[in-house]
DNA sequence: TTGAAAGCGCTACCAA
DNA sequence: TTGGTAGCGCTTTCAA
């Protein structure tokens, strides 16, 4: 391994000079610079960022803790984080905790020891202990989570109340008067509460609309499917099912399909999230698209701003959603 | 920021002693150890891994370069890499190149400067220049790619020839005698060549089977859909379509569905890959499952073995595939 | 414009 | 069992 010392010796200059040409930090005479550059080329010298980090106290590392990278929306967010991070010469240290609090704590410590300059936490909800640890670290941190329990933290988020309001309204405009809302956890996360509120508001704004809210245990495809089977087995007069997320919607749609109930002819189903599968599944899913890539991108952009001390950064950043109109919702207006 | 020096001073010992208790590297008397531990607790001291790296010449960093994290199979592999890596105290530096050669080169240099101890490259195919750069770095490296152009490199892979043989055979066993194989790039990657060979072998082993091979431009859903539409528009007498990957299969199935051609009643479709969507789509997709998580896990496990100099590691690691029998293939044997 | 030297926070050697 | 110290590879003063 060739070091700055070797280059200096071979070029017949001091290491200070070599440092100057590498970093372009101070004037160096043309001849000397050329000589140094030549030696660097010949030797294939590459500066050691670890040593550099030690003295500059900059790591250009940002720690990202996720629960599960195999959720497509998480991967999409991480992609946004990574790509925009690289634009500003920051690198991503990836940690996946698989919903385990102890793992999250461990990674927090790890990221601190590795001198990460900022943190991005992407997860369903965070324990108070995690929040405390994050605060202790005293590093720029941005959360993306479904449960906003601390107002002093920085979040990137979607206005899910408005989103669900708009979706519900769209369903009603399509002639639906008897709605079923499928929730994952009622009253256990701020995000879900907001969605339910948006749903209720839209329903209540229209007096002839009846609705019911049912909680399923979990928020994955499997639980959606299970509920869909239950629903198939009994008489119901809902004309539309509004799901709190796409995974549940897929599950319900498939269970209905497998039980010969036609979507959207017999009953409409809409989702929330805008996962990739929504356009592949048949009928394609009407849903709210959350801009996951952008969420990641905006999160890291703001984090870097804060790291660089550029300016005061917003604590809460709201990103726009999109209503994606596809085929799983029937227009039943006569 | 509290350093080892502060701890030493506060505990009234030398920094060597503090180092010893942190690392448990040499015997320290009980009383002294307790004192030091106490000071560490009080001050919240955390060792600086950057400084440690500099002197130990270990970074415990592994660089992972991918093309696109939003491919579900890539995310799945990275998840395997990350989780198993963490088990051995290695961290993942994530770089996503979006199919750009220059970005790949840049990340190779970056990872070198950051003192990454090993590299995992996940990509469709690699340019010779990339291969050269990788070799120059002289770091343990493992590839997962569709094009195995250099025998001296280390790969983790699937025996795709056998996999496609088995799939084709299974299709034939279900009574299909007129097959269409959809390839992405004929003769442009070793992996695709192997698949085609497996397909041909299976078809040729059975004299009454006719087949045709068609190349579509690209390997995504979109191209599959385009081809599916073309296919719908004309008369064909294939009874089964064997696709080189799941994305193309989804595209074809949906195009057929949208054109009122029923899968599998009118024509069967099978895929290759085992992406997550395959079990959500209706009819669910018969396909070959490649164990992406395991590929990542095995890759990093072997990389770490090599880094630790534990033993001689295999150059080529073949991982088992699984034939997933689902609903998109019809049994038409009479 | 250049060089010498201090020092970033730590490990590991040698001596006591 | 402990402490002193050299040094990892680099940046950055300070002086020349």
mmCIF file with all atom_site columns, C-alpha atoms in Angstrom, chain B residues 131-264:
data_model
loop_
_atom_site.group_PDB
_atom_site.id
_atom_site.type_symbol
_atom_site.label_atom_id
_atom_site.label_alt_id
_atom_site.label_comp_id
_atom_site.label_asym_id
_atom_site.label_entity_id
_atom_site.label_seq_id
_atom_site.pdbx_PDB_ins_code
_atom_site.Cartn_x
_atom_site.Cartn_y
_atom_site.Cartn_z
_atom_site.occupancy
_atom_site.B_iso_or_equiv
_atom_site.pdbx_formal_charge
_atom_site.auth_seq_id
_atom_site.auth_comp_id
_atom_site.auth_asym_id
_atom_site.auth_atom_id
_atom_site.pdbx_PDB_model_num
ATOM 1   C CA . UNK B 1 131 ? -13.347 -6.238  -14.279 1.00 0.00 ? 131 UNK B CA 1
ATOM 2   C CA . UNK B 1 132 ? -9.854  -4.806  -14.728 1.00 0.00 ? 132 UNK B CA 1
ATOM 3   C CA . UNK B 1 133 ? -10.386 -2.186  -12.062 1.00 0.00 ? 133 UNK B CA 1
ATOM 4   C CA . UNK B 1 134 ? -11.708 -4.784  -9.684  1.00 0.00 ? 134 UNK B CA 1
ATOM 5   C CA . UNK B 1 135 ? -8.644  -6.909  -10.229 1.00 0.00 ? 135 UNK B CA 1
ATOM 6   C CA . UNK B 1 136 ? -6.318  -3.976  -9.667  1.00 0.00 ? 136 UNK B CA 1
ATOM 7   C CA . UNK B 1 137 ? -7.931  -3.256  -6.321  1.00 0.00 ? 137 UNK B CA 1
ATOM 8   C CA . UNK B 1 138 ? -6.819  -6.668  -5.246  1.00 0.00 ? 138 UNK B CA 1
ATOM 9   C CA . UNK B 1 139 ? -9.558  -7.036  -2.670  1.00 0.00 ? 139 UNK B CA 1
ATOM 10  C CA . UNK B 1 140 ? -11.728 -10.064 -2.018  1.00 0.00 ? 140 UNK B CA 1
ATOM 11  C CA . UNK B 1 141 ? -14.653 -9.698  -4.407  1.00 0.00 ? 141 UNK B CA 1
ATOM 12  C CA . UNK B 1 142 ? -17.674 -11.755 -5.274  1.00 0.00 ? 142 UNK B CA 1
ATOM 13  C CA . UNK B 1 143 ? -19.881 -11.265 -8.289  1.00 0.00 ? 143 UNK B CA 1
ATOM 14  C CA . UNK B 1 144 ? -23.460 -12.017 -8.942  1.00 0.00 ? 144 UNK B CA 1
ATOM 15  C CA . UNK B 1 145 ? -24.056 -11.370 -12.597 1.00 0.00 ? 145 UNK B CA 1
ATOM 16  C CA . UNK B 1 146 ? -25.747 -12.804 -15.660 1.00 0.00 ? 146 UNK B CA 1
ATOM 17  C CA . UNK B 1 147 ? -22.598 -12.841 -17.685 1.00 0.00 ? 147 UNK B CA 1
ATOM 18  C CA . UNK B 1 148 ? -19.642 -14.846 -16.419 1.00 0.00 ? 148 UNK B CA 1
ATOM 19  C CA . UNK B 1 149 ? -16.875 -13.560 -18.634 1.00 0.00 ? 149 UNK B CA 1
ATOM 20  C CA . UNK B 1 150 ? -13.818 -14.214 -16.517 1.00 0.00 ? 150 UNK B CA 1
ATOM 21  C CA . UNK B 1 151 ? -12.914 -17.525 -15.010 1.00 0.00 ? 151 UNK B CA 1
ATOM 22  C CA . UNK B 1 152 ? -10.550 -16.133 -12.408 1.00 0.00 ? 152 UNK B CA 1
ATOM 23  C CA . UNK B 1 153 ? -13.341 -14.210 -10.695 1.00 0.00 ? 153 UNK B CA 1
ATOM 24  C CA . UNK B 1 154 ? -15.453 -15.498 -7.857  1.00 0.00 ? 154 UNK B CA 1
ATOM 25  C CA . UNK B 1 155 ? -19.133 -15.979 -8.523  1.00 0.00 ? 155 UNK B CA 1
ATOM 26  C CA . UNK B 1 156 ? -22.230 -17.014 -6.679  1.00 0.00 ? 156 UNK B CA 1
ATOM 27  C CA . UNK B 1 157 ? -24.755 -18.377 -9.098  1.00 0.00 ? 157 UNK B CA 1
ATOM 28  C CA . UNK B 1 158 ? -27.559 -20.686 -9.962  1.00 0.00 ? 158 UNK B CA 1
ATOM 29  C CA . UNK B 1 159 ? -27.251 -23.615 -12.327 1.00 0.00 ? 159 UNK B CA 1
ATOM 30  C CA . UNK B 1 160 ? -29.673 -21.987 -14.701 1.00 0.00 ? 160 UNK B CA 1
ATOM 31  C CA . UNK B 1 161 ? -29.235 -24.621 -17.374 1.00 0.00 ? 161 UNK B CA 1
ATOM 32  C CA . UNK B 1 162 ? -30.509 -27.343 -15.080 1.00 0.00 ? 162 UNK B CA 1
ATOM 33  C CA . UNK B 1 163 ? -33.175 -25.030 -13.765 1.00 0.00 ? 163 UNK B CA 1
ATOM 34  C CA . UNK B 1 164 ? -34.550 -24.272 -17.204 1.00 0.00 ? 164 UNK B CA 1
ATOM 35  C CA . UNK B 1 165 ? -34.235 -27.923 -18.164 1.00 0.00 ? 165 UNK B CA 1
ATOM 36  C CA . UNK B 1 166 ? -36.313 -28.924 -15.210 1.00 0.00 ? 166 UNK B CA 1
ATOM 37  C CA . UNK B 1 167 ? -38.901 -26.239 -15.863 1.00 0.00 ? 167 UNK B CA 1
ATOM 38  C CA . UNK B 1 168 ? -39.230 -27.137 -19.520 1.00 0.00 ? 168 UNK B CA 1
ATOM 39  C CA . UNK B 1 169 ? -39.476 -30.776 -18.686 1.00 0.00 ? 169 UNK B CA 1
ATOM 40  C CA . UNK B 1 170 ? -42.228 -30.035 -16.228 1.00 0.00 ? 170 UNK B CA 1
ATOM 41  C CA . UNK B 1 171 ? -44.114 -28.101 -18.882 1.00 0.00 ? 171 UNK B CA 1
ATOM 42  C CA . UNK B 1 172 ? -43.757 -31.000 -21.299 1.00 0.00 ? 172 UNK B CA 1
ATOM 43  C CA . UNK B 1 173 ? -44.884 -33.480 -18.671 1.00 0.00 ? 173 UNK B CA 1
ATOM 44  C CA . UNK B 1 174 ? -48.056 -31.440 -18.425 1.00 0.00 ? 174 UNK B CA 1
ATOM 45  C CA . UNK B 1 175 ? -48.815 -32.344 -22.004 1.00 0.00 ? 175 UNK B CA 1
ATOM 46  C CA . UNK B 1 176 ? -47.450 -29.331 -23.832 1.00 0.00 ? 176 UNK B CA 1
ATOM 47  C CA . UNK B 1 177 ? -45.936 -30.119 -27.230 1.00 0.00 ? 177 UNK B CA 1
ATOM 48  C CA . UNK B 1 178 ? -45.633 -26.728 -28.834 1.00 0.00 ? 178 UNK B CA 1
ATOM 49  C CA . UNK B 1 179 ? -43.522 -24.325 -26.840 1.00 0.00 ? 179 UNK B CA 1
ATOM 50  C CA . UNK B 1 180 ? -42.454 -20.745 -27.200 1.00 0.00 ? 180 UNK B CA 1
ATOM 51  C CA . UNK B 1 181 ? -39.380 -19.529 -25.368 1.00 0.00 ? 181 UNK B CA 1
ATOM 52  C CA . UNK B 1 182 ? -39.049 -15.810 -24.733 1.00 0.00 ? 182 UNK B CA 1
ATOM 53  C CA . UNK B 1 183 ? -35.454 -14.688 -24.413 1.00 0.00 ? 183 UNK B CA 1
ATOM 54  C CA . UNK B 1 184 ? -34.149 -11.268 -23.534 1.00 0.00 ? 184 UNK B CA 1
ATOM 55  C CA . UNK B 1 185 ? -30.745 -11.264 -25.114 1.00 0.00 ? 185 UNK B CA 1
ATOM 56  C CA . UNK B 1 186 ? -29.835 -14.250 -27.210 1.00 0.00 ? 186 UNK B CA 1
ATOM 57  C CA . UNK B 1 187 ? -26.144 -15.042 -27.218 1.00 0.00 ? 187 UNK B CA 1
ATOM 58  C CA . UNK B 1 188 ? -25.187 -12.012 -25.220 1.00 0.00 ? 188 UNK B CA 1
ATOM 59  C CA . UNK B 1 189 ? -24.835 -13.410 -21.742 1.00 0.00 ? 189 UNK B CA 1
ATOM 60  C CA . UNK B 1 190 ? -23.666 -16.718 -20.408 1.00 0.00 ? 190 UNK B CA 1
ATOM 61  C CA . UNK B 1 191 ? -26.660 -17.021 -18.140 1.00 0.00 ? 191 UNK B CA 1
ATOM 62  C CA . UNK B 1 192 ? -29.164 -16.604 -20.936 1.00 0.00 ? 192 UNK B CA 1
ATOM 63  C CA . UNK B 1 193 ? -27.212 -19.018 -23.099 1.00 0.00 ? 193 UNK B CA 1
ATOM 64  C CA . UNK B 1 194 ? -27.390 -21.600 -20.361 1.00 0.00 ? 194 UNK B CA 1
ATOM 65  C CA . UNK B 1 195 ? -31.095 -21.144 -19.963 1.00 0.00 ? 195 UNK B CA 1
ATOM 66  C CA . UNK B 1 196 ? -31.699 -21.529 -23.666 1.00 0.00 ? 196 UNK B CA 1
ATOM 67  C CA . UNK B 1 197 ? -29.522 -24.616 -23.697 1.00 0.00 ? 197 UNK B CA 1
ATOM 68  C CA . UNK B 1 198 ? -31.510 -26.096 -20.844 1.00 0.00 ? 198 UNK B CA 1
ATOM 69  C CA . UNK B 1 199 ? -34.724 -25.336 -22.663 1.00 0.00 ? 199 UNK B CA 1
ATOM 70  C CA . UNK B 1 200 ? -33.503 -26.840 -25.914 1.00 0.00 ? 200 UNK B CA 1
ATOM 71  C CA . UNK B 1 201 ? -32.124 -29.931 -24.236 1.00 0.00 ? 201 UNK B CA 1
ATOM 72  C CA . UNK B 1 202 ? -35.411 -30.644 -22.549 1.00 0.00 ? 202 UNK B CA 1
ATOM 73  C CA . UNK B 1 203 ? -37.344 -30.034 -25.745 1.00 0.00 ? 203 UNK B CA 1
ATOM 74  C CA . UNK B 1 204 ? -34.995 -32.144 -27.839 1.00 0.00 ? 204 UNK B CA 1
ATOM 75  C CA . UNK B 1 205 ? -35.100 -34.987 -25.361 1.00 0.00 ? 205 UNK B CA 1
ATOM 76  C CA . UNK B 1 206 ? -38.689 -35.370 -26.359 1.00 0.00 ? 206 UNK B CA 1
ATOM 77  C CA . UNK B 1 207 ? -39.132 -35.929 -30.059 1.00 0.00 ? 207 UNK B CA 1
ATOM 78  C CA . UNK B 1 208 ? -42.707 -34.885 -30.432 1.00 0.00 ? 208 UNK B CA 1
ATOM 79  C CA . UNK B 1 209 ? -42.081 -31.451 -28.968 1.00 0.00 ? 209 UNK B CA 1
ATOM 80  C CA . UNK B 1 210 ? -41.874 -28.467 -31.282 1.00 0.00 ? 210 UNK B CA 1
ATOM 81  C CA . UNK B 1 211 ? -40.479 -25.182 -30.114 1.00 0.00 ? 211 UNK B CA 1
ATOM 82  C CA . UNK B 1 212 ? -39.564 -21.708 -31.158 1.00 0.00 ? 212 UNK B CA 1
ATOM 83  C CA . UNK B 1 213 ? -37.329 -19.095 -29.538 1.00 0.00 ? 213 UNK B CA 1
ATOM 84  C CA . UNK B 1 214 ? -38.113 -15.411 -29.805 1.00 0.00 ? 214 UNK B CA 1
ATOM 85  C CA . UNK B 1 215 ? -36.082 -12.490 -28.543 1.00 0.00 ? 215 UNK B CA 1
ATOM 86  C CA . UNK B 1 216 ? -37.753 -9.441  -27.056 1.00 0.00 ? 216 UNK B CA 1
ATOM 87  C CA . UNK B 1 217 ? -35.927 -6.184  -26.619 1.00 0.00 ? 217 UNK B CA 1
ATOM 88  C CA . UNK B 1 218 ? -35.363 -5.816  -22.930 1.00 0.00 ? 218 UNK B CA 1
ATOM 89  C CA . UNK B 1 219 ? -36.150 -7.806  -19.856 1.00 0.00 ? 219 UNK B CA 1
ATOM 90  C CA . UNK B 1 220 ? -38.773 -5.795  -18.043 1.00 0.00 ? 220 UNK B CA 1
ATOM 91  C CA . UNK B 1 221 ? -42.526 -5.935  -17.589 1.00 0.00 ? 221 UNK B CA 1
ATOM 92  C CA . UNK B 1 222 ? -43.031 -3.375  -20.319 1.00 0.00 ? 222 UNK B CA 1
ATOM 93  C CA . UNK B 1 223 ? -41.324 -5.402  -23.001 1.00 0.00 ? 223 UNK B CA 1
ATOM 94  C CA . UNK B 1 224 ? -43.211 -8.500  -21.926 1.00 0.00 ? 224 UNK B CA 1
ATOM 95  C CA . UNK B 1 225 ? -46.478 -6.628  -22.192 1.00 0.00 ? 225 UNK B CA 1
ATOM 96  C CA . UNK B 1 226 ? -45.586 -5.339  -25.633 1.00 0.00 ? 226 UNK B CA 1
ATOM 97  C CA . UNK B 1 227 ? -44.830 -8.807  -26.842 1.00 0.00 ? 227 UNK B CA 1
ATOM 98  C CA . UNK B 1 228 ? -47.988 -10.165 -25.230 1.00 0.00 ? 228 UNK B CA 1
ATOM 99  C CA . UNK B 1 229 ? -50.036 -7.679  -27.202 1.00 0.00 ? 229 UNK B CA 1
ATOM 100 C CA . UNK B 1 230 ? -48.325 -8.656  -30.426 1.00 0.00 ? 230 UNK B CA 1
ATOM 101 C CA . UNK B 1 231 ? -48.952 -12.298 -29.653 1.00 0.00 ? 231 UNK B CA 1
ATOM 102 C CA . UNK B 1 232 ? -52.626 -11.631 -28.918 1.00 0.00 ? 232 UNK B CA 1
ATOM 103 C CA . UNK B 1 233 ? -53.057 -10.039 -32.299 1.00 0.00 ? 233 UNK B CA 1
ATOM 104 C CA . UNK B 1 234 ? -52.136 -13.091 -34.276 1.00 0.00 ? 234 UNK B CA 1
ATOM 105 C CA . UNK B 1 235 ? -53.020 -16.743 -34.497 1.00 0.00 ? 235 UNK B CA 1
ATOM 106 C CA . UNK B 1 236 ? -50.667 -18.995 -32.658 1.00 0.00 ? 236 UNK B CA 1
ATOM 107 C CA . UNK B 1 237 ? -50.679 -22.611 -31.695 1.00 0.00 ? 237 UNK B CA 1
ATOM 108 C CA . UNK B 1 238 ? -48.216 -22.598 -28.835 1.00 0.00 ? 238 UNK B CA 1
ATOM 109 C CA . UNK B 1 239 ? -49.770 -24.106 -25.766 1.00 0.00 ? 239 UNK B CA 1
ATOM 110 C CA . UNK B 1 240 ? -47.134 -22.810 -23.377 1.00 0.00 ? 240 UNK B CA 1
ATOM 111 C CA . UNK B 1 241 ? -44.855 -19.785 -23.198 1.00 0.00 ? 241 UNK B CA 1
ATOM 112 C CA . UNK B 1 242 ? -41.626 -20.203 -21.242 1.00 0.00 ? 242 UNK B CA 1
ATOM 113 C CA . UNK B 1 243 ? -40.200 -16.835 -20.211 1.00 0.00 ? 243 UNK B CA 1
ATOM 114 C CA . UNK B 1 244 ? -36.612 -16.095 -19.311 1.00 0.00 ? 244 UNK B CA 1
ATOM 115 C CA . UNK B 1 245 ? -37.760 -14.067 -16.328 1.00 0.00 ? 245 UNK B CA 1
ATOM 116 C CA . UNK B 1 246 ? -40.806 -13.321 -14.234 1.00 0.00 ? 246 UNK B CA 1
ATOM 117 C CA . UNK B 1 247 ? -41.162 -9.683  -15.232 1.00 0.00 ? 247 UNK B CA 1
ATOM 118 C CA . UNK B 1 248 ? -41.593 -10.628 -18.846 1.00 0.00 ? 248 UNK B CA 1
ATOM 119 C CA . UNK B 1 249 ? -44.031 -13.344 -17.809 1.00 0.00 ? 249 UNK B CA 1
ATOM 120 C CA . UNK B 1 250 ? -46.154 -10.840 -15.891 1.00 0.00 ? 250 UNK B CA 1
ATOM 121 C CA . UNK B 1 251 ? -46.188 -8.545  -18.883 1.00 0.00 ? 251 UNK B CA 1
ATOM 122 C CA . UNK B 1 252 ? -47.249 -11.279 -21.255 1.00 0.00 ? 252 UNK B CA 1
ATOM 123 C CA . UNK B 1 253 ? -49.913 -12.606 -18.911 1.00 0.00 ? 253 UNK B CA 1
ATOM 124 C CA . UNK B 1 254 ? -51.416 -9.183  -18.419 1.00 0.00 ? 254 UNK B CA 1
ATOM 125 C CA . UNK B 1 255 ? -51.388 -8.363  -22.115 1.00 0.00 ? 255 UNK B CA 1
ATOM 126 C CA . UNK B 1 256 ? -53.145 -11.658 -22.815 1.00 0.00 ? 256 UNK B CA 1
ATOM 127 C CA . UNK B 1 257 ? -55.643 -10.989 -20.040 1.00 0.00 ? 257 UNK B CA 1
ATOM 128 C CA . UNK B 1 258 ? -56.325 -7.505  -21.336 1.00 0.00 ? 258 UNK B CA 1
ATOM 129 C CA . UNK B 1 259 ? -56.958 -9.007  -24.756 1.00 0.00 ? 259 UNK B CA 1
ATOM 130 C CA . UNK B 1 260 ? -59.341 -11.643 -23.445 1.00 0.00 ? 260 UNK B CA 1
ATOM 131 C CA . UNK B 1 261 ? -56.978 -14.545 -23.866 1.00 0.00 ? 261 UNK B CA 1
ATOM 132 C CA . UNK B 1 262 ? -57.203 -16.735 -20.811 1.00 0.00 ? 262 UNK B CA 1
ATOM 133 C CA . UNK B 1 263 ? -54.152 -17.984 -18.947 1.00 0.00 ? 263 UNK B CA 1
ATOM 134 C CA . UNK B 1 264 ? -53.803 -20.886 -18.449 1.00 0.00 ? 264 UNK B CA 1
#
